[in-house]
Tab-separated table of C-alpha atoms and ligand atoms in Angstrom:
chain	number	residue	atom	x	y	z
A	1	MET	CA	8.219	22.114	28.396
A	2	LEU	CA	8.112	18.796	26.719
A	3	THR	CA	11.446	18.148	25.030
A	4	ILE	CA	12.522	15.333	22.894
A	5	LYS	CA	14.360	13.420	25.859
A	6	ASP	CA	10.585	13.210	27.429
A	7	ILE	CA	9.105	11.564	24.797
A	8	ASN	CA	8.707	7.751	23.796
A	9	PRO	CA	11.922	6.535	22.458
A	10	ASN	CA	10.082	4.045	20.225
A	11	LEU	CA	8.478	7.088	18.569
A	12	ILE	CA	11.700	8.953	18.069
A	13	ASN	CA	13.173	5.562	16.736
A	14	SER	CA	10.476	4.920	14.304
A	15	GLN	CA	11.279	5.771	10.474
A	16	TYR	CA	8.672	6.899	7.547
A	17	ALA	CA	10.541	7.355	4.584
A	18	VAL	CA	7.737	8.301	2.008
A	19	ARG	CA	7.479	11.736	4.018
A	20	GLY	CA	10.919	11.743	5.210
A	21	LYS	CA	13.716	14.369	4.615
A	22	ILE	CA	13.647	14.325	0.630
A	23	VAL	CA	9.798	15.214	0.793
A	24	SER	CA	10.562	17.935	3.496
A	25	ARG	CA	13.348	19.279	1.015
A	26	ALA	CA	10.798	19.065	-1.765
A	27	GLN	CA	8.072	21.147	0.002
A	28	GLU	CA	10.772	23.612	0.644
A	29	LEU	CA	11.738	24.072	-3.159
A	30	GLU	CA	8.144	24.160	-4.096
A	31	ALA	CA	7.590	27.078	-1.362
A	32	GLN	CA	10.788	28.822	-3.290
A	33	GLY	CA	8.444	28.559	-6.488
A	34	ARG	CA	10.225	25.401	-8.110
A	35	LYS	CA	7.959	22.828	-9.983
A	36	ILE	CA	8.303	19.379	-8.138
A	37	ILE	CA	6.945	16.280	-9.606
A	38	TYR	CA	5.763	14.080	-6.445
A	39	CYS	CA	6.507	10.637	-7.135
A	40	ASN	CA	7.294	9.835	-3.472
A	41	ILE	CA	3.664	8.612	-2.544
A	42	GLY	CA	0.527	6.562	-3.732
A	43	ASN	CA	-1.779	9.451	-3.683
A	44	PRO	CA	-3.493	9.469	-6.885
A	45	GLN	CA	-5.808	12.409	-6.747
A	46	ALA	CA	-3.002	14.958	-5.461
A	47	LEU	CA	-1.397	13.545	-9.115
A	48	LYS	CA	-4.227	14.492	-10.830
A	49	GLN	CA	-6.373	11.634	-10.864
A	50	LYS	CA	-10.037	12.595	-10.641
A	51	PRO	CA	-12.412	10.960	-7.964
A	52	LEU	CA	-15.084	8.751	-9.610
A	53	THR	CA	-18.516	10.303	-10.198
A	54	PHE	CA	-20.415	7.785	-8.610
A	55	VAL	CA	-18.668	8.212	-5.063
A	56	ARG	CA	-18.717	11.725	-4.997
A	57	GLN	CA	-22.371	11.839	-6.075
A	58	ILE	CA	-22.999	9.317	-3.397
A	59	LEU	CA	-20.931	11.363	-0.759
A	60	CYS	CA	-22.492	14.660	-2.025
A	61	LEU	CA	-25.939	13.504	-1.119
A	62	VAL	CA	-25.355	11.582	2.259
A	63	GLU	CA	-23.659	14.468	3.668
A	64	TYR	CA	-26.326	17.086	2.734
A	65	PRO	CA	-29.945	15.020	2.618
A	66	PRO	CA	-31.806	18.228	1.930
A	67	LEU	CA	-30.786	17.987	-1.652
A	68	LEU	CA	-32.609	15.004	-2.026
A	69	GLU	CA	-35.880	17.323	-2.019
A	70	LYS	CA	-34.702	19.660	-4.579
A	71	PRO	CA	-36.377	19.663	-7.990
A	72	GLU	CA	-32.952	20.035	-9.764
A	73	THR	CA	-31.529	16.936	-8.039
A	74	PRO	CA	-32.974	14.391	-10.233
A	75	LYS	CA	-31.453	16.273	-13.010
A	76	LEU	CA	-28.098	16.273	-11.479
A	77	PHE	CA	-27.680	12.924	-9.944
A	78	SER	CA	-28.369	9.523	-11.237
A	79	LYS	CA	-31.505	7.612	-10.401
A	80	ASP	CA	-29.512	4.610	-8.724
A	81	VAL	CA	-27.246	7.022	-6.445
A	82	ILE	CA	-30.455	8.865	-5.253
A	83	GLU	CA	-31.929	5.410	-4.665
A	84	ARG	CA	-28.751	4.137	-2.952
A	85	VAL	CA	-28.582	7.575	-0.726
A	86	LYS	CA	-32.033	6.700	0.315
A	87	PHE	CA	-31.406	3.125	1.477
A	88	ILE	CA	-28.032	4.359	3.198
A	89	LEU	CA	-30.094	7.008	5.118
A	90	LYS	CA	-32.462	4.447	5.831
A	91	GLU	CA	-29.684	1.954	6.985
A	92	ASN	CA	-27.606	4.646	8.765
A	93	PRO	CA	-30.683	7.123	10.176
A	94	SER	CA	-28.569	9.221	12.192
A	95	GLY	CA	-26.325	10.558	9.301
A	96	THR	CA	-22.430	11.058	8.692
A	97	GLY	CA	-22.147	13.183	12.258
A	98	ALA	CA	-22.861	10.346	14.212
A	99	TYR	CA	-20.731	7.568	15.570
A	100	THR	CA	-21.022	4.286	14.625
A	101	GLN	CA	-20.960	0.719	16.069
A	102	SER	CA	-17.372	0.284	16.903
A	103	ALA	CA	-16.984	-2.357	14.058
A	104	GLY	CA	-18.699	-0.157	11.362
A	105	ILE	CA	-22.271	0.260	10.022
A	106	PRO	CA	-23.880	-3.217	9.779
A	107	PHE	CA	-25.132	-2.928	6.195
A	108	ILE	CA	-21.568	-1.960	5.038
A	109	ARG	CA	-20.065	-4.972	6.777
A	110	LYS	CA	-22.471	-7.277	4.931
A	111	ALA	CA	-21.799	-5.532	1.638
A	112	VAL	CA	-17.877	-6.208	2.330
A	113	ALA	CA	-18.944	-9.783	3.112
A	114	ASN	CA	-20.637	-10.140	-0.326
A	115	PHE	CA	-17.899	-8.423	-2.306
A	116	ILE	CA	-15.435	-11.243	-0.683
A	117	GLU	CA	-18.032	-14.011	-1.469
A	118	LYS	CA	-18.327	-12.879	-5.227
A	119	ARG	CA	-14.672	-11.995	-5.580
A	120	ASP	CA	-13.251	-15.419	-4.202
A	121	ASN	CA	-16.381	-17.469	-4.500
A	122	ILE	CA	-15.839	-18.245	-0.759
A	123	PRO	CA	-17.948	-17.637	2.447
A	124	SER	CA	-17.096	-14.453	4.243
A	125	ASP	CA	-18.938	-13.471	7.679
A	126	PRO	CA	-19.825	-9.855	8.206
A	127	ASP	CA	-19.250	-10.169	11.940
A	128	LYS	CA	-15.840	-10.997	11.234
A	129	ILE	CA	-15.245	-7.649	9.196
A	130	ILE	CA	-14.274	-4.378	10.939
A	131	LEU	CA	-14.539	-0.764	8.939
A	132	THR	CA	-11.255	1.132	9.442
A	133	ASP	CA	-9.720	4.474	8.909
A	134	GLY	CA	-7.722	3.352	6.069
A	135	ALA	CA	-5.947	-0.065	5.608
A	136	SER	CA	-3.190	1.824	7.992
A	137	LYS	CA	-5.676	1.456	10.822
A	138	GLY	CA	-6.522	-2.022	10.252
A	139	VAL	CA	-2.710	-2.994	10.220
A	140	GLN	CA	-1.824	-1.041	13.501
A	141	ALA	CA	-4.948	-2.978	15.157
A	142	ALA	CA	-3.458	-6.012	14.150
A	143	LEU	CA	-0.076	-5.600	15.160
A	144	THR	CA	-1.172	-4.029	18.617
A	145	MET	CA	-2.800	-7.471	19.048
A	146	LEU	CA	0.100	-9.300	18.429
A	147	ILE	CA	3.047	-7.748	19.990
A	148	LYS	CA	2.864	-8.451	23.481
A	149	SER	CA	6.802	-8.064	24.455
A	150	SER	CA	9.887	-6.450	23.439
A	151	ARG	CA	10.965	-10.246	22.356
A	152	ASP	CA	7.735	-10.571	20.056
A	153	GLY	CA	8.807	-10.471	16.120
A	154	VAL	CA	6.987	-9.685	13.024
A	155	MET	CA	8.385	-11.258	9.798
A	156	ILE	CA	8.175	-8.131	7.266
A	157	PRO	CA	9.412	-8.028	3.669
A	158	ILE	CA	12.389	-6.450	2.515
A	159	PRO	CA	11.793	-3.973	0.462
A	160	GLN	CA	8.518	-3.177	2.703
A	161	TYR	CA	6.263	-0.221	2.868
A	162	PRO	CA	7.286	1.440	6.199
A	163	LEU	CA	4.055	1.347	8.096
A	164	TYR	CA	4.988	-2.081	9.297
A	165	SER	CA	8.538	-1.419	10.684
A	166	ALA	CA	7.411	2.061	12.086
A	167	THR	CA	4.712	0.589	13.716
A	168	ILE	CA	6.628	-2.435	15.014
A	169	THR	CA	9.184	0.035	16.378
A	170	LEU	CA	6.389	2.162	17.945
A	171	LEU	CA	4.933	-0.938	19.826
A	172	GLY	CA	8.345	-2.230	21.076
A	173	GLY	CA	8.458	-5.180	18.842
A	174	VAL	CA	10.986	-6.660	16.578
A	175	GLN	CA	11.185	-6.623	12.783
A	176	ILE	CA	12.194	-9.635	11.281
A	177	GLY	CA	13.236	-8.842	7.574
A	178	TYR	CA	12.866	-11.180	4.965
A	179	TYR	CA	14.335	-10.470	1.393
A	180	LEU	CA	11.851	-10.629	-1.310
A	181	ASP	CA	13.595	-12.162	-4.279
A	182	GLU	CA	14.375	-9.508	-7.031
A	183	THR	CA	15.899	-12.279	-9.355
A	184	ASN	CA	12.433	-13.921	-9.415
A	185	HIS	CA	10.295	-10.713	-9.749
A	186	TRP	CA	10.263	-10.078	-6.032
A	187	GLN	CA	8.246	-13.100	-5.157
A	188	LEU	CA	8.547	-14.690	-1.686
A	189	ASN	CA	11.044	-17.343	-1.613
A	190	GLU	CA	11.115	-20.365	1.336
A	191	SER	CA	14.445	-20.882	2.048
A	192	ILE	CA	14.762	-17.125	2.468
A	193	LEU	CA	12.010	-17.394	4.930
A	194	VAL	CA	13.442	-20.249	6.846
A	195	LYS	CA	16.578	-18.919	7.043
A	196	SER	CA	15.613	-15.244	8.431
A	197	LEU	CA	12.881	-17.167	11.061
A	198	ALA	CA	16.049	-19.242	12.136
A	199	LYS	CA	18.372	-16.232	12.677
A	200	ALA	CA	15.625	-14.324	14.636
A	201	MET	CA	15.150	-17.408	16.900
A	202	GLU	CA	18.947	-17.848	17.390
A	203	LYS	CA	18.900	-14.298	18.835
A	204	GLY	CA	15.905	-15.318	21.269
A	205	ILE	CA	13.187	-13.645	19.093
A	206	ASN	CA	9.760	-15.112	19.379
A	207	PRO	CA	8.096	-14.892	15.927
A	208	VAL	CA	4.376	-14.289	16.132
A	209	ALA	CA	3.631	-12.895	12.248
A	210	ILE	CA	4.239	-12.541	8.937
A	211	ALA	CA	3.457	-9.866	6.774
A	212	VAL	CA	2.799	-9.862	3.127
A	213	ILE	CA	2.040	-7.149	0.707
A	214	ASN	CA	0.474	-8.228	-2.558
A	215	PRO	CA	0.637	-6.612	-5.057
A	216	GLY	CA	3.707	-5.266	-3.591
A	217	ASN	CA	4.644	-1.999	-2.406
A	218	PRO	CA	7.435	-0.903	-3.067
A	219	THR	CA	7.986	-3.689	-5.907
A	220	GLY	CA	4.917	-3.622	-7.667
A	221	ALA	CA	5.083	-7.420	-8.179
A	222	VAL	CA	2.049	-9.939	-8.129
A	223	LEU	CA	2.189	-13.045	-6.110
A	224	SER	CA	1.403	-16.371	-7.867
A	225	TYR	CA	-1.197	-18.752	-6.303
A	226	ASP	CA	1.538	-21.330	-5.683
A	227	ASN	CA	4.007	-18.700	-3.620
A	228	ILE	CA	0.758	-17.761	-1.600
A	229	GLN	CA	0.244	-21.378	-0.879
A	230	MET	CA	3.942	-21.649	0.326
A	231	ILE	CA	3.810	-18.498	2.555
A	232	ILE	CA	0.521	-20.537	4.293
A	233	ASN	CA	2.331	-23.462	4.783
A	234	PHE	CA	5.317	-21.969	6.059
A	235	ALA	CA	3.033	-19.685	8.413
A	236	LYS	CA	1.042	-22.901	9.577
A	237	LYS	CA	4.103	-24.753	10.136
A	238	HIS	CA	5.626	-21.836	12.543
A	239	ASN	CA	2.330	-20.964	13.850
A	240	LEU	CA	2.427	-17.486	12.541
A	241	THR	CA	-0.583	-14.978	11.841
A	242	ILE	CA	-0.591	-14.010	8.629
A	243	LEU	CA	-1.174	-10.222	7.858
A	244	ALA	CA	-2.392	-9.878	4.184
A	245	ASP	CA	-2.065	-6.081	2.891
A	246	GLU	CA	-4.382	-6.399	-0.279
A	247	VAL	CA	-4.933	-2.726	-0.896
A	248	TYR	CA	-3.468	-3.110	-4.527
A	249	GLN	CA	-5.945	-5.890	-5.507
A	250	GLU	CA	-7.528	-3.878	-8.111
A	251	ASN	CA	-3.942	-2.787	-9.685
A	252	VAL	CA	-2.912	-5.814	-11.851
A	253	TYR	CA	-1.622	-4.708	-15.422
A	254	SER	CA	-0.658	-7.970	-16.783
A	255	GLU	CA	-2.820	-10.216	-18.766
A	256	GLU	CA	-0.950	-13.300	-17.419
A	257	LEU	CA	-1.363	-12.479	-13.795
A	258	LYS	CA	-4.186	-12.681	-11.587
A	259	PHE	CA	-4.798	-11.334	-7.829
A	260	TYR	CA	-5.357	-14.127	-5.527
A	261	SER	CA	-6.477	-13.296	-2.072
A	262	PHE	CA	-5.249	-15.333	0.892
A	263	ALA	CA	-8.439	-15.899	2.293
A	264	LYS	CA	-9.365	-17.561	-0.990
A	265	VAL	CA	-6.109	-19.640	-1.125
A	266	MET	CA	-6.423	-20.451	2.538
A	267	TYR	CA	-10.370	-21.560	1.883
A	268	ASP	CA	-9.072	-23.950	-0.902
A	269	MET	CA	-6.312	-25.507	1.260
A	270	ASN	CA	-9.015	-25.966	3.950
A	271	GLU	CA	-6.974	-24.376	6.553
A	272	THR	CA	-8.626	-23.757	9.666
A	273	GLN	CA	-6.107	-23.088	12.169
A	274	THR	CA	-3.749	-20.332	10.784
A	275	THR	CA	-5.130	-16.491	11.616
A	276	LEU	CA	-5.460	-14.253	8.694
A	277	PHE	CA	-6.014	-10.351	9.017
A	278	SER	CA	-6.629	-9.289	5.459
A	279	PHE	CA	-6.519	-5.293	4.500
A	280	HIS	CA	-8.130	-3.572	1.796
A	281	SER	CA	-8.351	0.021	1.314
A	282	VAL	CA	-10.276	2.888	-0.701
A	283	SER	CA	-6.928	4.683	-1.405
A	284	LYS	CA	-5.591	2.652	-3.891
A	285	GLY	CA	-6.922	0.732	-7.027
A	286	PHE	CA	-8.829	2.939	-9.373
A	287	PHE	CA	-10.647	4.922	-6.194
A	288	GLY	CA	-7.803	6.657	-4.979
A	289	GLU	CA	-9.850	8.107	-2.257
A	290	CYS	CA	-6.575	8.461	0.337
A	291	GLY	CA	-7.976	11.607	1.988
A	292	HIS	CA	-11.383	9.945	2.804
A	293	ARG	CA	-9.573	7.224	4.831
A	294	GLY	CA	-11.415	4.162	4.266
A	295	GLY	CA	-10.918	0.428	4.395
A	296	TYR	CA	-11.598	-2.930	6.101
A	297	LEU	CA	-10.092	-5.773	7.747
A	298	GLU	CA	-11.610	-9.176	7.568
A	299	VAL	CA	-10.187	-11.951	9.866
A	300	ARG	CA	-10.237	-15.372	9.651
A	301	ASN	CA	-9.604	-18.304	12.229
A	302	ILE	CA	-9.414	-16.540	14.850
A	303	GLY	CA	-10.774	-17.317	18.592
A	304	THR	CA	-14.045	-15.494	20.035
A	305	ASP	CA	-12.332	-14.257	23.184
A	306	ALA	CA	-9.583	-12.765	20.763
A	307	PHE	CA	-11.880	-11.183	18.479
A	308	GLU	CA	-13.632	-9.640	21.424
A	309	GLN	CA	-10.478	-7.788	22.250
A	310	LEU	CA	-9.981	-6.443	18.795
A	311	ILE	CA	-13.570	-5.112	18.839
A	312	LYS	CA	-12.270	-3.495	22.375
A	313	LEU	CA	-9.493	-1.978	20.646
A	314	GLN	CA	-11.576	-0.604	18.161
A	315	SER	CA	-14.037	0.753	20.723
A	316	ILE	CA	-10.955	2.746	22.084
A	317	SER	CA	-11.185	5.067	19.289
A	318	LEU	CA	-14.820	4.444	19.038
A	319	CYS	CA	-15.379	4.261	15.127
A	320	ALA	CA	-13.611	4.605	11.767
A	321	ASN	CA	-14.815	8.046	10.189
A	322	VAL	CA	-18.462	7.561	8.478
A	323	ASP	CA	-17.611	9.244	5.035
A	324	GLY	CA	-14.650	6.337	5.023
A	325	GLN	CA	-17.159	3.979	5.578
A	326	ILE	CA	-19.624	5.139	3.034
A	327	VAL	CA	-16.723	5.209	0.511
A	328	THR	CA	-15.736	1.697	1.353
A	329	TYR	CA	-19.456	0.543	0.581
A	330	ALA	CA	-19.236	2.374	-2.731
A	331	MET	CA	-16.096	0.212	-3.572
A	332	VAL	CA	-17.627	-3.087	-2.360
A	333	ASP	CA	-20.961	-2.497	-4.143
A	334	PRO	CA	-20.426	-0.798	-7.440
A	335	PRO	CA	-23.028	0.349	-10.062
A	336	LYS	CA	-24.936	-2.723	-11.537
A	337	GLU	CA	-25.340	-3.282	-15.342
A	338	GLY	CA	-28.453	-1.695	-16.051
A	339	ASP	CA	-28.168	1.334	-13.270
A	340	GLU	CA	-28.149	4.839	-14.696
A	341	SER	CA	-24.505	5.430	-13.543
A	342	TYR	CA	-22.900	2.389	-14.516
A	343	ASP	CA	-21.783	3.525	-18.053
A	344	VAL	CA	-19.721	6.336	-16.779
A	345	TYR	CA	-18.480	4.190	-13.411
A	346	VAL	CA	-17.010	1.659	-16.133
A	347	THR	CA	-15.512	4.124	-18.276
A	348	GLU	CA	-13.781	5.886	-15.453
A	349	LYS	CA	-12.339	2.874	-14.047
A	350	GLN	CA	-11.156	1.602	-17.295
A	351	SER	CA	-9.526	4.767	-18.000
A	352	ILE	CA	-7.849	4.818	-14.614
A	353	LEU	CA	-6.682	1.430	-14.829
A	354	ASN	CA	-5.261	1.558	-18.335
A	355	ALA	CA	-3.490	4.533	-17.960
A	356	LEU	CA	-1.518	2.999	-15.117
A	357	LYS	CA	-0.815	0.034	-17.003
A	358	GLU	CA	0.471	2.230	-19.910
A	359	LYS	CA	2.421	4.430	-17.383
A	360	ALA	CA	3.958	1.465	-16.019
A	361	GLU	CA	5.121	0.143	-19.177
A	362	ILE	CA	6.723	3.621	-20.286
A	363	LEU	CA	8.401	3.991	-17.221
A	364	GLY	CA	9.742	0.310	-17.046
A	365	THR	CA	10.934	0.231	-20.518
A	366	GLU	CA	12.535	3.718	-20.832
A	367	LEU	CA	14.400	3.190	-17.411
A	368	ASN	CA	15.847	-0.177	-18.438
A	369	LYS	CA	17.190	1.698	-21.494
A	370	ILE	CA	19.635	3.777	-18.897
A	371	LYS	CA	23.159	2.142	-18.200
A	372	GLY	CA	23.190	1.658	-14.565
A	373	ILE	CA	19.393	1.342	-14.006
A	374	SER	CA	17.381	-1.623	-14.036
A	375	VAL	CA	13.603	-2.377	-12.868
A	376	ASP	CA	11.436	-5.081	-13.078
A	377	ILE	CA	8.269	-3.673	-15.158
A	378	PRO	CA	5.902	-3.015	-12.484
A	379	LYS	CA	3.078	-5.964	-13.024
A	380	GLY	CA	0.946	-4.301	-10.093
A	381	ALA	CA	0.276	-1.638	-7.476
A	382	MET	CA	1.404	2.084	-8.271
A	383	TYR	CA	5.401	1.774	-7.712
A	384	ALA	CA	8.475	0.716	-9.196
A	385	PHE	CA	11.478	-0.320	-7.047
A	386	VAL	CA	14.696	0.701	-9.412
A	387	LYS	CA	17.858	-0.593	-9.037
A	388	LEU	CA	20.812	1.537	-9.182
A	389	ASP	CA	24.254	0.380	-10.223
A	390	LEU	CA	26.449	3.333	-9.361
A	391	PRO	CA	30.241	3.534	-9.354
A	392	TYR	CA	32.026	3.032	-6.017
A	393	GLU	CA	34.122	6.245	-5.145
A	394	LYS	CA	38.020	5.931	-5.509
A	395	GLY	CA	39.481	4.381	-2.606
A	396	ILE	CA	36.247	2.313	-1.962
A	397	ASP	CA	35.781	-1.377	-1.742
A	398	PRO	CA	32.565	-2.893	-1.157
A	399	ASN	CA	34.061	-6.149	-0.515
A	400	THR	CA	36.172	-5.243	2.261
A	401	MET	CA	32.828	-4.117	4.270
A	402	SER	CA	30.454	-6.127	6.616
A	403	ASP	CA	26.907	-6.468	5.543
A	404	GLU	CA	26.154	-3.621	7.992
A	405	GLU	CA	28.712	-1.370	6.795
A	406	LEU	CA	27.395	-1.725	3.267
A	407	LEU	CA	23.723	-1.021	4.264
A	408	LYS	CA	24.907	2.090	5.996
A	409	TYR	CA	27.125	3.324	3.144
A	410	ASN	CA	24.683	2.463	0.283
A	411	ALA	CA	21.655	4.109	2.352
A	412	GLN	CA	23.722	6.978	2.443
A	413	ARG	CA	24.510	6.924	-1.308
A	414	ASP	CA	21.016	6.438	-2.428
A	415	PHE	CA	19.619	9.514	-0.277
A	416	ASN	CA	22.388	11.520	-1.978
A	417	TYR	CA	21.474	10.399	-5.565
A	418	CYS	CA	17.715	11.220	-4.720
A	419	LEU	CA	18.333	14.356	-2.835
A	420	SER	CA	20.433	15.604	-6.183
A	421	LEU	CA	17.748	14.071	-7.994
A	422	LEU	CA	15.561	16.300	-6.348
A	423	GLU	CA	17.585	19.663	-6.549
A	424	GLU	CA	18.513	19.118	-10.188
A	425	THR	CA	15.130	17.875	-11.782
A	426	GLY	CA	12.360	18.803	-8.973
A	427	ILE	CA	11.695	14.579	-9.008
A	428	CYS	CA	10.552	13.714	-5.501
A	429	VAL	CA	11.354	10.081	-5.260
A	430	VAL	CA	12.307	7.671	-2.209
A	431	PRO	CA	15.631	6.081	-1.507
A	432	GLY	CA	15.642	2.291	-1.454
A	433	SER	CA	17.125	2.349	1.982
A	434	GLY	CA	13.563	3.679	3.237
A	435	PHE	CA	12.036	0.192	2.225
A	436	GLY	CA	15.199	-1.863	3.088
A	437	GLN	CA	17.281	-3.700	0.384
A	438	LEU	CA	19.944	-6.048	0.096
A	439	PRO	CA	23.421	-5.097	1.334
A	440	GLY	CA	25.332	-3.856	-1.611
A	441	THR	CA	21.909	-2.853	-3.664
A	442	MET	CA	20.574	0.386	-4.269
A	443	HIS	CA	17.262	1.729	-5.196
A	444	PHE	CA	14.910	4.318	-5.369
A	445	ARG	CA	11.066	4.035	-5.367
A	446	THR	CA	8.789	6.123	-7.573
A	447	THR	CA	5.085	5.813	-8.250
A	448	PHE	CA	3.891	5.949	-12.149
A	449	LEU	CA	0.796	8.091	-10.934
A	450	PRO	CA	1.627	11.611	-12.487
A	451	PRO	CA	0.005	12.132	-16.197
A	452	LYS	CA	1.178	10.284	-18.890
A	453	GLU	CA	2.981	13.399	-20.138
A	454	GLU	CA	4.900	13.953	-16.874
A	455	ILE	CA	5.886	10.382	-16.959
A	456	GLU	CA	7.317	10.785	-20.110
A	457	ARG	CA	9.036	14.084	-19.485
A	458	LEU	CA	10.560	12.215	-15.856
A	459	VAL	CA	12.081	9.414	-17.599
A	460	VAL	CA	13.953	12.019	-19.756
A	461	LEU	CA	14.912	14.064	-16.723
A	462	ILE	CA	16.247	10.627	-15.040
A	463	ARG	CA	18.035	9.790	-17.996
A	464	ASP	CA	19.784	13.140	-18.217
A	465	PHE	CA	20.295	13.334	-14.570
A	466	HIS	CA	21.793	9.756	-13.997
A	467	ILE	CA	24.283	10.161	-16.896
A	468	LYS	CA	25.596	13.472	-15.356
A	469	TYR	CA	25.475	11.936	-11.601
A	470	VAL	CA	27.807	9.092	-12.703
A	471	ASP	CA	30.048	11.232	-14.778
A	472	ARG	CA	30.732	13.206	-11.379
A	473	LEU	CA	30.849	10.186	-9.404
A	474	ARG	CA	33.869	8.926	-11.535
A	475	SER	CA	35.380	11.891	-11.382
A	476	TYR	CA	35.793	11.895	-7.636
B	1	PLP	C1	0.733	-1.568	0.925
B	1	PLP	C2	0.318	-0.438	1.490
B	1	PLP	N1	-0.602	-0.815	2.764
B	1	PLP	C3	-1.332	0.277	3.421
B	1	PLP	C4	-1.175	1.576	2.863
B	1	PLP	C5	-2.039	2.267	3.650
B	1	PLP	O1	-3.374	2.695	3.097
B	1	PLP	P1	-4.354	3.611	3.796
B	1	PLP	O2	-4.306	4.595	3.136
B	1	PLP	O3	-5.655	2.784	3.447
B	1	PLP	O4	-4.293	3.679	5.183
B	1	PLP	C6	-0.187	1.999	1.755
B	1	PLP	C7	-0.402	3.276	1.154
B	1	PLP	O5	0.323	3.591	0.425
B	1	PLP	C8	0.054	0.709	1.348
B	1	PLP	O6	0.931	0.914	0.305
């Protein structure tokens, strides 16, 4: 019988906090009849976000083409949707039940390239686009290509989305953490990058890539154009491949901020030597189609021989699922003005994005009113990384601890906080230690996806819990 001692230690060592122990406990409590507010994961439709009509109408007809022949269909489905579905079926006549090319259905890759061209006003090559089962598979493919030995290191943000740390561990590589600057809205800081790279190299690590998440998970930060330029220059100088995780590109809530893609900034800089992988997904933005597992990666500045290997890697799992490819098509080529489905599409999109913006504001503003809690009000993505300033128990002096001891100690403390929060209020958030944090700091990550009324209730529950929790800590 297979037991844990027989399995790959890299799997045992990899951690994925957003579905970790706190979530297991939440599920146990739910099974006992407790109401749980799941704020642990960016899964919009699990938190009552409705799917977009346009997307679901397309999927419905593509999955069951005989509906196109029914007399009721023109009354139930928009005219442009019916036309679109006929086009999809013409371009992909084998339907959703057949494998596609390894890189994905060609007309969808072309549509992705057009989307990038329109978004950024830059050229994009459909032959350098691969449709993936969500962005996760794209990131995993890139890391699989890049990690060649146990000395190869990938620079990842701290805090980061644990897909990165877990995959690097799984592949037997090394994480080179770089801290994001909480005092500067979680932007990247060049001197921090330089220091973390130098420290890794001193240890004999060979840095091969840098991963950047923009807009940020778990930080909710949106990187400025200058910051991206700095990162590209840094990567170029140190011969690092860039992994640009841009799955939250539609989730920018501040009028003063704008999403800039790495591809656009790199094009403007005329940079042709640094390899860039960019990732996008149907799971986030206003689509929230997490379950359909759709997305794409685009690669720039890659050798033909290396790209062939990437295609081979895709071939090993045949192709991305076809429904996910179709949803990716719907994302990159939405209804146009004048199409029958256009108005509904725009209304649904705006209502989702406006609600997210409003909820980010409520969450951030109300949490900041609580003594001992502070948060950079999220300007993007779907999360707030909330800082906790908790009193130390009697007899504990953090100044006498090493960084390692502090990290370990605070990991236990933020875990305890999140577990108590769950037990006492039913709110399920993720301890900051699951994403990484500066020694001596403590956080939790929460989404602001639940409906507005729940967010309003949630901040009151957190406030009341926090006051009691701090009193308890003081009394120990
Ligand atoms: C930064 C980031 N990248 C990638 C993913 C994975 O997305 P997908 O569902 O497309 O695999 C997530 C999911 O939360 C994420 O937050």
